[in-house]
XYZ file of C-alpha atoms in Angstrom:
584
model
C -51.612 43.585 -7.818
C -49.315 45.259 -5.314
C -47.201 42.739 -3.821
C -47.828 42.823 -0.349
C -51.462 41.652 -1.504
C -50.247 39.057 -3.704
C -50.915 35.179 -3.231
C -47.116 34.503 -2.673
C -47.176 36.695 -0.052
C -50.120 35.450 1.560
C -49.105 31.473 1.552
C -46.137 32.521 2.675
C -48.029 34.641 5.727
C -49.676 31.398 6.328
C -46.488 28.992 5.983
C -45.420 31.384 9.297
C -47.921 29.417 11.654
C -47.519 26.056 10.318
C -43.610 25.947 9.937
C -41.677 26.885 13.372
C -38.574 26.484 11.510
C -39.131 28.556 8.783
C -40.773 31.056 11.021
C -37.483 31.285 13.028
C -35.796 31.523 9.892
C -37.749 34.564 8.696
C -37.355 36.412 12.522
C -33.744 35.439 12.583
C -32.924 37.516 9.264
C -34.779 40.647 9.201
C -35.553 40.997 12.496
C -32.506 39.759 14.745
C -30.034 40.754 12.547
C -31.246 43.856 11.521
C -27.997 45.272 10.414
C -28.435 42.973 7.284
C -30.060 44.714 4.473
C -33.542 43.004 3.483
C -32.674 40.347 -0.606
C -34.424 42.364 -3.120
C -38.612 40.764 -2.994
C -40.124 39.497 -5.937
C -43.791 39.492 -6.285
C -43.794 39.643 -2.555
C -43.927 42.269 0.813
C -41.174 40.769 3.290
C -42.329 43.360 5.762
C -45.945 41.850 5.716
C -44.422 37.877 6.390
C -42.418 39.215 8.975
C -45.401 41.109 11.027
C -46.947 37.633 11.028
C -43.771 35.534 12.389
C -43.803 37.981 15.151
C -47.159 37.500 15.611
C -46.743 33.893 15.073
C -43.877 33.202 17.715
C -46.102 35.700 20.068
C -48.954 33.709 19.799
C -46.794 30.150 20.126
C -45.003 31.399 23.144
C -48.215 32.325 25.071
C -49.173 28.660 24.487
C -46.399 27.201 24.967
C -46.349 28.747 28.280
C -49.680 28.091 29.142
C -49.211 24.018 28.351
C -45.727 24.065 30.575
C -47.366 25.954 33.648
C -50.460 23.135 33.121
C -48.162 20.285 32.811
C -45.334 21.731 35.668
C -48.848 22.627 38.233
C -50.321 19.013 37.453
C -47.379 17.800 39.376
C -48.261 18.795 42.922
C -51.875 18.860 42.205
C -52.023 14.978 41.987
C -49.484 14.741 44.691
C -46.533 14.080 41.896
C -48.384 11.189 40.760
C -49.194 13.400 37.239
C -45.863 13.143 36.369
C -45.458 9.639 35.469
C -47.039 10.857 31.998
C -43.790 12.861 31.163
C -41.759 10.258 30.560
C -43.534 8.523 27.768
C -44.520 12.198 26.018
C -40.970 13.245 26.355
C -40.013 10.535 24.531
C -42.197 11.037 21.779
C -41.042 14.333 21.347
C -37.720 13.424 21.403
C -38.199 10.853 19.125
C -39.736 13.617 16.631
C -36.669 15.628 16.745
C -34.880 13.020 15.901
C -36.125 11.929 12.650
C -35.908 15.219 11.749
C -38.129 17.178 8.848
C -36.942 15.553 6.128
C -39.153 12.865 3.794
C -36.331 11.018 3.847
C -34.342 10.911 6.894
C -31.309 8.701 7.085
C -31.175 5.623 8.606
C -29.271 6.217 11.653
C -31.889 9.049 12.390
C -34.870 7.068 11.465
C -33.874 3.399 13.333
C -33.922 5.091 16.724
C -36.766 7.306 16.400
C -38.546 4.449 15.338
C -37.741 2.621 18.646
C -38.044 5.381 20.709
C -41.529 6.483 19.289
C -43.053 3.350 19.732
C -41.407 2.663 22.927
C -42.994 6.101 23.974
C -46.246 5.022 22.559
C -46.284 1.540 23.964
C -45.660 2.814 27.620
C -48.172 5.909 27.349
C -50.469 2.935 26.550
C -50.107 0.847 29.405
C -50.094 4.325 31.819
C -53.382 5.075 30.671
C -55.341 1.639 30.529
C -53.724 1.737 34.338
C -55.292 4.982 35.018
C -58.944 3.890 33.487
C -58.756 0.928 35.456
C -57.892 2.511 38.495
C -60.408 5.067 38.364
C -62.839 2.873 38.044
C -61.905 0.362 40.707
C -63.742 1.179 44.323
C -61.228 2.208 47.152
C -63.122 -0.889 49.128
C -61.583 -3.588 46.993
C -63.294 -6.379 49.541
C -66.770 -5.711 48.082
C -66.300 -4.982 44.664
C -63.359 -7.258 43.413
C -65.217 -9.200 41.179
C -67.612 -10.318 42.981
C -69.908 -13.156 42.890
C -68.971 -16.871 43.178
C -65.670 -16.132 41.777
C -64.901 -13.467 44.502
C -62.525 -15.826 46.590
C -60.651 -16.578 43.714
C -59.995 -13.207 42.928
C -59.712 -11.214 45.849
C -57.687 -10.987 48.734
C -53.799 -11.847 48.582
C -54.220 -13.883 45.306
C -54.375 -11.080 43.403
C -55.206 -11.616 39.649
C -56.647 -14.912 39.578
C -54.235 -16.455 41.862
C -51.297 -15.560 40.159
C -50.465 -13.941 44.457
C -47.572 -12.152 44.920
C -45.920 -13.436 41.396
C -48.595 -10.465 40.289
C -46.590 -7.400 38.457
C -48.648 -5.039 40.219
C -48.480 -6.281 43.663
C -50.565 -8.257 46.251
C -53.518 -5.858 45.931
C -56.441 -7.202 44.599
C -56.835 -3.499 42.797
C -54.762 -2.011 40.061
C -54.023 1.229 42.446
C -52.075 4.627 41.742
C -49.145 3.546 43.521
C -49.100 0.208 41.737
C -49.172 1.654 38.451
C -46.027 4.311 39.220
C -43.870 0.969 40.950
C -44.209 -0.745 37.777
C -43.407 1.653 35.360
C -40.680 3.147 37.967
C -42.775 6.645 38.155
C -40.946 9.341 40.380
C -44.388 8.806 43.026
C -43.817 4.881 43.603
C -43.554 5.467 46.832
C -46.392 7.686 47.055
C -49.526 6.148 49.397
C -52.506 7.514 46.809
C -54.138 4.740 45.313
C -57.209 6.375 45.427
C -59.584 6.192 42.289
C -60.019 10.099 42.921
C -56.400 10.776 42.283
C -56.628 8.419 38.694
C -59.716 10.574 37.826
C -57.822 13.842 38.566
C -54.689 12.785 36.372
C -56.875 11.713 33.606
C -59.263 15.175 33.920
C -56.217 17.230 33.903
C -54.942 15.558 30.572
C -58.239 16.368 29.356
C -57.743 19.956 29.902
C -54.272 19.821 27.862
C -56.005 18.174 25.046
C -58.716 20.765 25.088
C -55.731 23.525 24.986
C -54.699 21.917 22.203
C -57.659 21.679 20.041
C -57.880 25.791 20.763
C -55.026 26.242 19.506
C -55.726 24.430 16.180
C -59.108 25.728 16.518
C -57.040 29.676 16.383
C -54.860 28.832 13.437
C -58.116 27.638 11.363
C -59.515 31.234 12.264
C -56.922 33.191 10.948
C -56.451 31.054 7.662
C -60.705 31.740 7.654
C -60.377 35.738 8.411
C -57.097 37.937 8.228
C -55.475 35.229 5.869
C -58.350 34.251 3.411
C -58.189 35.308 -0.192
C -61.054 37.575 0.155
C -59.812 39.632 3.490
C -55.992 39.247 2.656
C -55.460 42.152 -0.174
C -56.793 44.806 2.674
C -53.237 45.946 4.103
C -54.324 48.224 5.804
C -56.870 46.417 7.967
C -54.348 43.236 8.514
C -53.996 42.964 12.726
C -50.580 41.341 12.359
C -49.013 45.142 12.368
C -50.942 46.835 14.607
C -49.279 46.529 18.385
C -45.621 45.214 17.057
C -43.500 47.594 18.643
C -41.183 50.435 17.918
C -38.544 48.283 16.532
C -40.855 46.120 13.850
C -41.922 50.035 12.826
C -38.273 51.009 12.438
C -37.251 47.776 10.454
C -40.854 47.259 8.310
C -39.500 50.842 6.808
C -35.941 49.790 6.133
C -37.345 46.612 3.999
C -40.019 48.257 2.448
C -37.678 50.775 0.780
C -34.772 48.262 0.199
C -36.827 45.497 -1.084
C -38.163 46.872 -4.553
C -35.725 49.462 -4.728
C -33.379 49.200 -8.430
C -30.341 49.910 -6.263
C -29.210 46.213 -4.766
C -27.047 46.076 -2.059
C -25.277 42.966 -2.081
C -23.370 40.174 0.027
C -20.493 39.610 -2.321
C -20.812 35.808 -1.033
C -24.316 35.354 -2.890
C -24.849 38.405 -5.327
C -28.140 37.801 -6.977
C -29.778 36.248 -3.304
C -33.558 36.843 -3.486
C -33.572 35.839 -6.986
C -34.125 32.525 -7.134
C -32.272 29.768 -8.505
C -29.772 30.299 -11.320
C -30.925 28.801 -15.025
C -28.278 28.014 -17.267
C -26.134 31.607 -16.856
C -24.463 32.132 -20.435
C -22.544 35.121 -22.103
C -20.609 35.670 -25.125
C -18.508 37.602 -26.642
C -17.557 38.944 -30.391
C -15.341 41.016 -32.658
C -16.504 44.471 -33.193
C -16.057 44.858 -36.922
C -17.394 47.419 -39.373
C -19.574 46.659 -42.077
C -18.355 47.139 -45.537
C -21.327 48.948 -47.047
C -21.292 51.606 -43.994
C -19.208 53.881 -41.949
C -19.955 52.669 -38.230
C -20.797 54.585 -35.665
C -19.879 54.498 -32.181
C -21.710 52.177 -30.175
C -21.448 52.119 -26.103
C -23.624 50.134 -23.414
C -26.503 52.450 -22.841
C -27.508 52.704 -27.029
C -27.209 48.888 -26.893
C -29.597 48.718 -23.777
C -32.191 51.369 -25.080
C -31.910 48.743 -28.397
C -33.246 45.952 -26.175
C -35.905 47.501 -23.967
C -38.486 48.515 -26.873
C -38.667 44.661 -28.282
C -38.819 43.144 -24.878
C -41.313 45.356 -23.766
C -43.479 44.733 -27.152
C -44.064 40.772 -25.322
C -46.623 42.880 -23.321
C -48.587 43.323 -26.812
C -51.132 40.459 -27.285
C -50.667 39.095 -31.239
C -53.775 40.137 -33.320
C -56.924 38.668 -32.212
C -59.090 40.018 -35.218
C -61.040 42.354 -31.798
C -59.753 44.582 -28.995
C -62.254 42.608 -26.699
C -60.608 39.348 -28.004
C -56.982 40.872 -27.417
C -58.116 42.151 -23.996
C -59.421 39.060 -22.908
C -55.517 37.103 -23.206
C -54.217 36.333 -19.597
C -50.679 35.515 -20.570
C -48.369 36.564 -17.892
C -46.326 38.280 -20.370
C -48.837 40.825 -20.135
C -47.740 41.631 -17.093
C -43.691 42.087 -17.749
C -41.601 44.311 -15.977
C -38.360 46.058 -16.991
C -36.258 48.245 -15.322
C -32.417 49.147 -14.947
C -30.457 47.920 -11.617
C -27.654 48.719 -10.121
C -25.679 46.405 -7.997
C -23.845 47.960 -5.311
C -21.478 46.091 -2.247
C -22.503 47.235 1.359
C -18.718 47.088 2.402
C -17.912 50.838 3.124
C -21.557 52.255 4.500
C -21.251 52.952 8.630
C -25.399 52.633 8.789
C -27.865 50.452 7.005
C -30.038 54.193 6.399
C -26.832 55.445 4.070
C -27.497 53.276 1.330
C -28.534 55.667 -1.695
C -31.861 55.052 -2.465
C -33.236 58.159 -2.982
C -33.593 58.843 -6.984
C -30.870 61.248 -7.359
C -28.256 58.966 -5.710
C -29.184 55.738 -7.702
C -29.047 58.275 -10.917
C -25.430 59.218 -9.733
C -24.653 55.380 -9.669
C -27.053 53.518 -12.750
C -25.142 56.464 -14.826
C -21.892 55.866 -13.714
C -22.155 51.854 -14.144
C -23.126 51.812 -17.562
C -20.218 51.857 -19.105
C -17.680 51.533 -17.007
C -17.745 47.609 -16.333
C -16.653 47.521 -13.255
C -16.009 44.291 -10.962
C -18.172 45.403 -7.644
C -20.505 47.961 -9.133
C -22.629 46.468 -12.041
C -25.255 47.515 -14.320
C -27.655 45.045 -15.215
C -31.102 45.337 -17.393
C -33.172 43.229 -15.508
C -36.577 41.701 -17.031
C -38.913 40.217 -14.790
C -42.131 37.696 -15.355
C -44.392 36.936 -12.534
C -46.445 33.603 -13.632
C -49.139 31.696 -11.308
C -50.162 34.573 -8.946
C -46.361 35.299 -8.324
C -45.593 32.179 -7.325
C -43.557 31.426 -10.347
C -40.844 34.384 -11.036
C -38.641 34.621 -13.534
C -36.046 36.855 -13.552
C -33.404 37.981 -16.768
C -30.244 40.153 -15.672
C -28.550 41.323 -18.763
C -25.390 43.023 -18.846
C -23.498 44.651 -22.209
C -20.356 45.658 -22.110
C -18.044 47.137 -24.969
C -14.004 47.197 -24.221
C -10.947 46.586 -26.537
C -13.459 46.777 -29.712
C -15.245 43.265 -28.191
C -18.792 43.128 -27.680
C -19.659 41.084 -24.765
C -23.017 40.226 -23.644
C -23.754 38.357 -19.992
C -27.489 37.230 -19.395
C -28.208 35.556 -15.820
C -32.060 34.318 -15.723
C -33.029 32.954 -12.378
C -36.180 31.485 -11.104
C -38.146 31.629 -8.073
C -39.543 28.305 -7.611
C -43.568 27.986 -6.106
C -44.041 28.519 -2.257
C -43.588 24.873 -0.606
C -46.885 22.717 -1.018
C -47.188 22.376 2.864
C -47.911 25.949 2.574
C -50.447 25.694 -0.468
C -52.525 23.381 1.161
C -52.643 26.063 4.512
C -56.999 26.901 3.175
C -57.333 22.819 2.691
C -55.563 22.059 6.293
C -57.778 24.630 7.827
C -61.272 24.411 6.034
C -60.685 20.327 7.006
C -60.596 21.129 10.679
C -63.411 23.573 10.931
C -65.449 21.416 8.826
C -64.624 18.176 11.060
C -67.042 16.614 13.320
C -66.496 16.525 17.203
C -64.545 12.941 17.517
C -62.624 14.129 14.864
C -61.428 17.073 16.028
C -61.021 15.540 19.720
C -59.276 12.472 18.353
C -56.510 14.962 16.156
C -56.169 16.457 19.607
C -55.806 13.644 22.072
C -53.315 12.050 19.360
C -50.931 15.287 19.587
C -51.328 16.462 23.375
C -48.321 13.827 24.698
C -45.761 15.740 22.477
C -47.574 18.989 24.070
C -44.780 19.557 27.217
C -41.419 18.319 24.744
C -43.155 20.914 21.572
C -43.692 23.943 24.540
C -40.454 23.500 25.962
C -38.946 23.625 22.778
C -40.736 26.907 21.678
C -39.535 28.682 24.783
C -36.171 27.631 24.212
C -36.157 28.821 20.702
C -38.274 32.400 21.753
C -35.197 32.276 24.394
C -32.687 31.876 22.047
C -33.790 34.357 19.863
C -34.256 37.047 22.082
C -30.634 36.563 24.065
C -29.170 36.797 20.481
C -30.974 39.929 20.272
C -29.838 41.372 24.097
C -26.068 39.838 23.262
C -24.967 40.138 19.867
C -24.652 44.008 19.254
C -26.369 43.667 15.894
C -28.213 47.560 16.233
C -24.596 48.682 16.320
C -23.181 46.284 14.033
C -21.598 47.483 10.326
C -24.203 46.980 7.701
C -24.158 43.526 5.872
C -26.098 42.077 2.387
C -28.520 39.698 2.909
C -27.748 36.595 3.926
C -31.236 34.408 3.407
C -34.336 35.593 1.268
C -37.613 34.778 2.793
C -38.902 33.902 -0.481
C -36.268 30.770 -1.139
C -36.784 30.363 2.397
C -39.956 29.470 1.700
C -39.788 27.994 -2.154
C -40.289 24.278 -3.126
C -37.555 22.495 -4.858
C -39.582 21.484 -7.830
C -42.320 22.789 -10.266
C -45.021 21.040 -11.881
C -45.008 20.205 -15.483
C -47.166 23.220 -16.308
C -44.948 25.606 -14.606
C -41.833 24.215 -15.931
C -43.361 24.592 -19.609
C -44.304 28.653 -18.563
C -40.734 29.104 -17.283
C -38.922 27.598 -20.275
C -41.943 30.096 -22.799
C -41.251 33.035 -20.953
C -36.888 32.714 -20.764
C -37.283 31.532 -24.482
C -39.361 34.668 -25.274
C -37.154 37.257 -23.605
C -33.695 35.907 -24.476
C -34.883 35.854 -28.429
C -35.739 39.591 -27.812
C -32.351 40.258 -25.856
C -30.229 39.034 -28.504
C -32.700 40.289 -31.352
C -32.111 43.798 -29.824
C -28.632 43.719 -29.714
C -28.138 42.226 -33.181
C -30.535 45.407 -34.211
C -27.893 47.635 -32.205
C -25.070 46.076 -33.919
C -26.742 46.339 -37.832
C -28.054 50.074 -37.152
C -24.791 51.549 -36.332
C -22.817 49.688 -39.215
C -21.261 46.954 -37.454
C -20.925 43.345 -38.950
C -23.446 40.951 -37.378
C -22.435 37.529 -38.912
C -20.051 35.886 -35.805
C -22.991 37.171 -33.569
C -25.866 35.234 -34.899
C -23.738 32.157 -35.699
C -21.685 32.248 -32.542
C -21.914 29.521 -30.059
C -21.099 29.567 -26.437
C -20.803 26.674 -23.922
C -21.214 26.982 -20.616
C -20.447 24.072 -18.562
C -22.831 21.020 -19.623
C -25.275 23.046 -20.970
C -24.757 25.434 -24.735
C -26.417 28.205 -26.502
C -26.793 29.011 -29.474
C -27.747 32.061 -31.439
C -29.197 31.544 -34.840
C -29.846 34.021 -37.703
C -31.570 36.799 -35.585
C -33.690 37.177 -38.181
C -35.542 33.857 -37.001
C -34.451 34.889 -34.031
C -34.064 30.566 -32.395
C -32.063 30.227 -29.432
C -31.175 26.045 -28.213
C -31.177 25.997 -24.499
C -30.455 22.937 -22.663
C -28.239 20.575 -20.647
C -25.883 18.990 -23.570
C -26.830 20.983 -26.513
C -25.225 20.022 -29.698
C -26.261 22.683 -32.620
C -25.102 22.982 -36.213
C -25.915 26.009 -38.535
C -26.213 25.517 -42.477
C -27.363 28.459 -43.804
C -30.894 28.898 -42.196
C -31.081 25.258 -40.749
C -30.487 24.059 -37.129
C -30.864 21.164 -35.619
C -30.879 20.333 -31.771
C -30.342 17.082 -30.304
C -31.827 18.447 -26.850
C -34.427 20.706 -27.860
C -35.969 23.428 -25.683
C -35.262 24.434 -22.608
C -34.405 22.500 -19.404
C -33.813 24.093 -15.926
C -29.527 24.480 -14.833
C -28.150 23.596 -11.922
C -28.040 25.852 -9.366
């Protein structure tokens, strides 16, 4: 599957319109700053995920703007009686952005948000039982009251039930407008409109906000149900989100799409391998380059050593002997699917524009030749083996580098792992199908429940759309000097854990291609008459964790956090066995 029509790419398409912050996130890196060259994309189109942030924030801002103007024109409509509701939604937002996004906030985040929610809620409350009363109370309080034999008792300057003047809403013998903003010290206190027609028109024009917000849910399910849905997703070409995105997305969609799967990686010398994924347990070794006594040895450099490797990593492709081609055929393991190629990484420091980088085949030839061998510090060759497990939501990626110098052989492998997309963003067909497929009160109530943080969310949207675009007008980035990538969209948008499956599949597939790495260089060593015994029984630690390299012919590698491995002869034992995830 191509991968702008890949699941990971379409989750994360869909994590654009439920996550503001990572949708700013994704705009902020490869659209404001677009002197920054796009992290190399796994299993994933960039270009695509950004065409729906823009479309995203486009889509937010016209709301947002539409629920300000209705909240700012509800003001003089009702006489300035509407905006005694601001207060207690303001505070709700507020006390949103307080606690923050986290599951687990801190205390002194969480204590006041707590008070300041329910303080919010509490007043909003007692606002709107005022305004249902006072709509429905007659402007003649003298003949409706309430009535009957009890009407003396309750009418006139007793108030209710003869509390009089001791009353906290006054003498009247009606809960009126003005009553309601004097005692929760409204802006319109003052205001003579204690009319039951004003209390109605607050109360409709609420109404209309929580109908504009039920729309806008009401959008985001269509899109999840149409452009976004696994069936209508893999069409590219008919996707809306890049039609009508200006000149600029156009210039910057073709920078990423050649930059983003290109072997040439231009890098941020701060975070080399960003894009990549998390690093899992890094390890390298090195041994003594001595000739075998039954052979003259030949000379061995980088390249032979690599075109060693390739053949016996590529062979995981090769399903094991099912007894039928139809039975081989039908195996789904995602080794199937592995991908190896040579890369060259390259620092930006030194190009003028972002369009100089050599991409073009002859100019990464110039540089994946000249790499090779020559083991430099800034420009490095790397073999690098990719898996892409669970629709591409799993990716595991092997960099291996060989190096001969000094008559040492030393061998550097760097797996890293792309971690799923974040479960809010998995559950983006649930969250949707659940609000199409919800009855009226449902739907209203989800909508009446989120309209008082309406005015604090809007105002924050424009502020951020504001933001965004003064960075563009104001910090020079078109002209800027080129610069790596500073974020990747996909660990933008990556959980920080995997399920046990997925951690099993991660640990099978680095097992699997490390045993052929170091079986392909042991091959290389034996072929051109060099001794091979300190390389299979060498071990290397690296930090907390160790690995070790058995007899290649067995071809067992220990991986883990804490490894402690002996070799007798052909036995091994591992008081940590298999393979446990490093610390980034």
């Amino acid at each position: 599957m191509a991968p702008a029509a890949s699941e990971a790419t379409r989750l994360l398409c869909a994590g654009v319109y439920l996550d503001d912050g990572y949708r700013d996130a994704v705009i902020d890196e490869l659209y404001v700053h677009e002197e920054r060259i796009a992290a190399p994309s796994y299993g994933f189109d960039a270009a695509r995920v950004l065409a729906h942030a823009l479309r995203a924030r486009r889509t937010e801002l016209a709301w947002a703007a539409g629920v300000v103007a209705l909240w700012v024109f509800a003001v003089p409509l009702t006489g300035g009686m509407f905006a005694v509701l601001m207060g207690p939604c303001l505070m709700l937002s507020l006390s949103g952005w307080l606690r923050g996004s986290s599951a687990q906030p801190p205390l002194y985040r969480l204590v006041p948000a707590f008070l300041l929610r329910w303080y919010g809620r509490i007043l909003l409350a007692f606002v709107i039982v005022g305004l249902i009363s006072a709509a429905f109370d007659s402007e003649d309080s003298g003949d409706s009251g309430y009535g009957g034999e009890y009407g003396g008792e309750y009418s006139g300057g007793g108030g209710f039930g003869g509390y009089g003047e001791s009353s906290p809403f006054g003498s009247s013998d009606s809960f009126g407008i003005e009553e309601l903003f004097s005692s929760v010290g409204g802006p319109g206190s003052d205001l003579p409109l204690g009319s039951a027609g004003t209390a109605w028109g607050i109360l409709a024009l609420f109404a209309v906000l929580t109908a504009v917000v039920a729309i806008r849910r009401g959008q985001f399910a269509r899109i999840l149900a149409s452009e976004l849905s696994p069936q209508q997703f893999p069409n590219h070409a008919a996707d809306p989100a890049e039609r009508g995105t200006g000149l600029r997305f156009g210039r910057l969609a073709q920078h990423i799409r050649v930059e983003q799967h290109a072997p040439l990686v231009m890098y941020n010398a701060s975070q080399p391998f960003c894009g990549a994924g998390l690093p899992y347990q890094p390890w390298n070794l090195s041994v003594e380059l001595r000739p075998r006594r039954d052979s003259t040895p030949e000379a061995i450099d980088n390249a032979k050593i690599i075109n060693r490797i390739v053949p016996l990593v590529e062979a995981l492709r090769v399903p094991s002997p099912h007894g039928s081609p139809q039975l081989a055929a039908a195996v789904r393991d995602r080794l199937r699917e592995l991908r190896t190629d040579e890369c060259v990484f390259l620092p930006v420091a030194g190009l003028t524009r972002r369009d100089q980088a050599p991409y073009d085949s002859t100019g990464f030839e110039a540089h994946r030749s000249g790499s090779v061998e020559e083991g430099g510090e800034s420009r490095r060759h790397f073999l690098r083996i990719r898996v892409g497990g669970w629709s591409e939501e799993v990716v595991v990626t092997v960099f291996v580098r060989v190096h001969t110098q000094g008559g040492m052989l030393m061998l550097e492998v760097a797996p890293h792992v792309l971690l799923p997309v974040r479960q809010l963003f998995q559950d983006a067909d649930r969250i949707a199908h659940r609000h199409r497929n919800n009855n009226w009160f449902g739907k209203a109530v989800w909508a009446l429940t989120r309209t008082p943080r309406s005015f604090g969310s809007a105002l924050a949207a424009l502020g951020r759309g504001a933001i965004s675009g003064w960075k563009m007008l104001t910090g020079g980035n078109g002209g800027a000097l080129p610069d790596g990538p500073a974020r990747s969209v996909r660990e933008l948008g990556s959980d920080w854990d995997a399920s046990l499956f997925q951690d099993m599949d991660i640990n099978r597939y680095l097992k699997s291609v490390q045993d052929r790495v170091t079986g392909g260089v042991r091959l290389a060593l034996h072929e051109a008459g060099w001794q091979t015994d300190e390389f299979e029984q060498k071990i290397v630690n690296v930090g907390s964790g160790g690995v070790f390299i058995e007899s290649a012919h067995g071809s067992a590698i220990g991986i883990g956090d804490g490894n402690s491995v002996t070799n007798t002869n052909n036995n091994s034992s591992s008081k940590d066995g298999g393979a446990r995830r490093g610390k980034a």
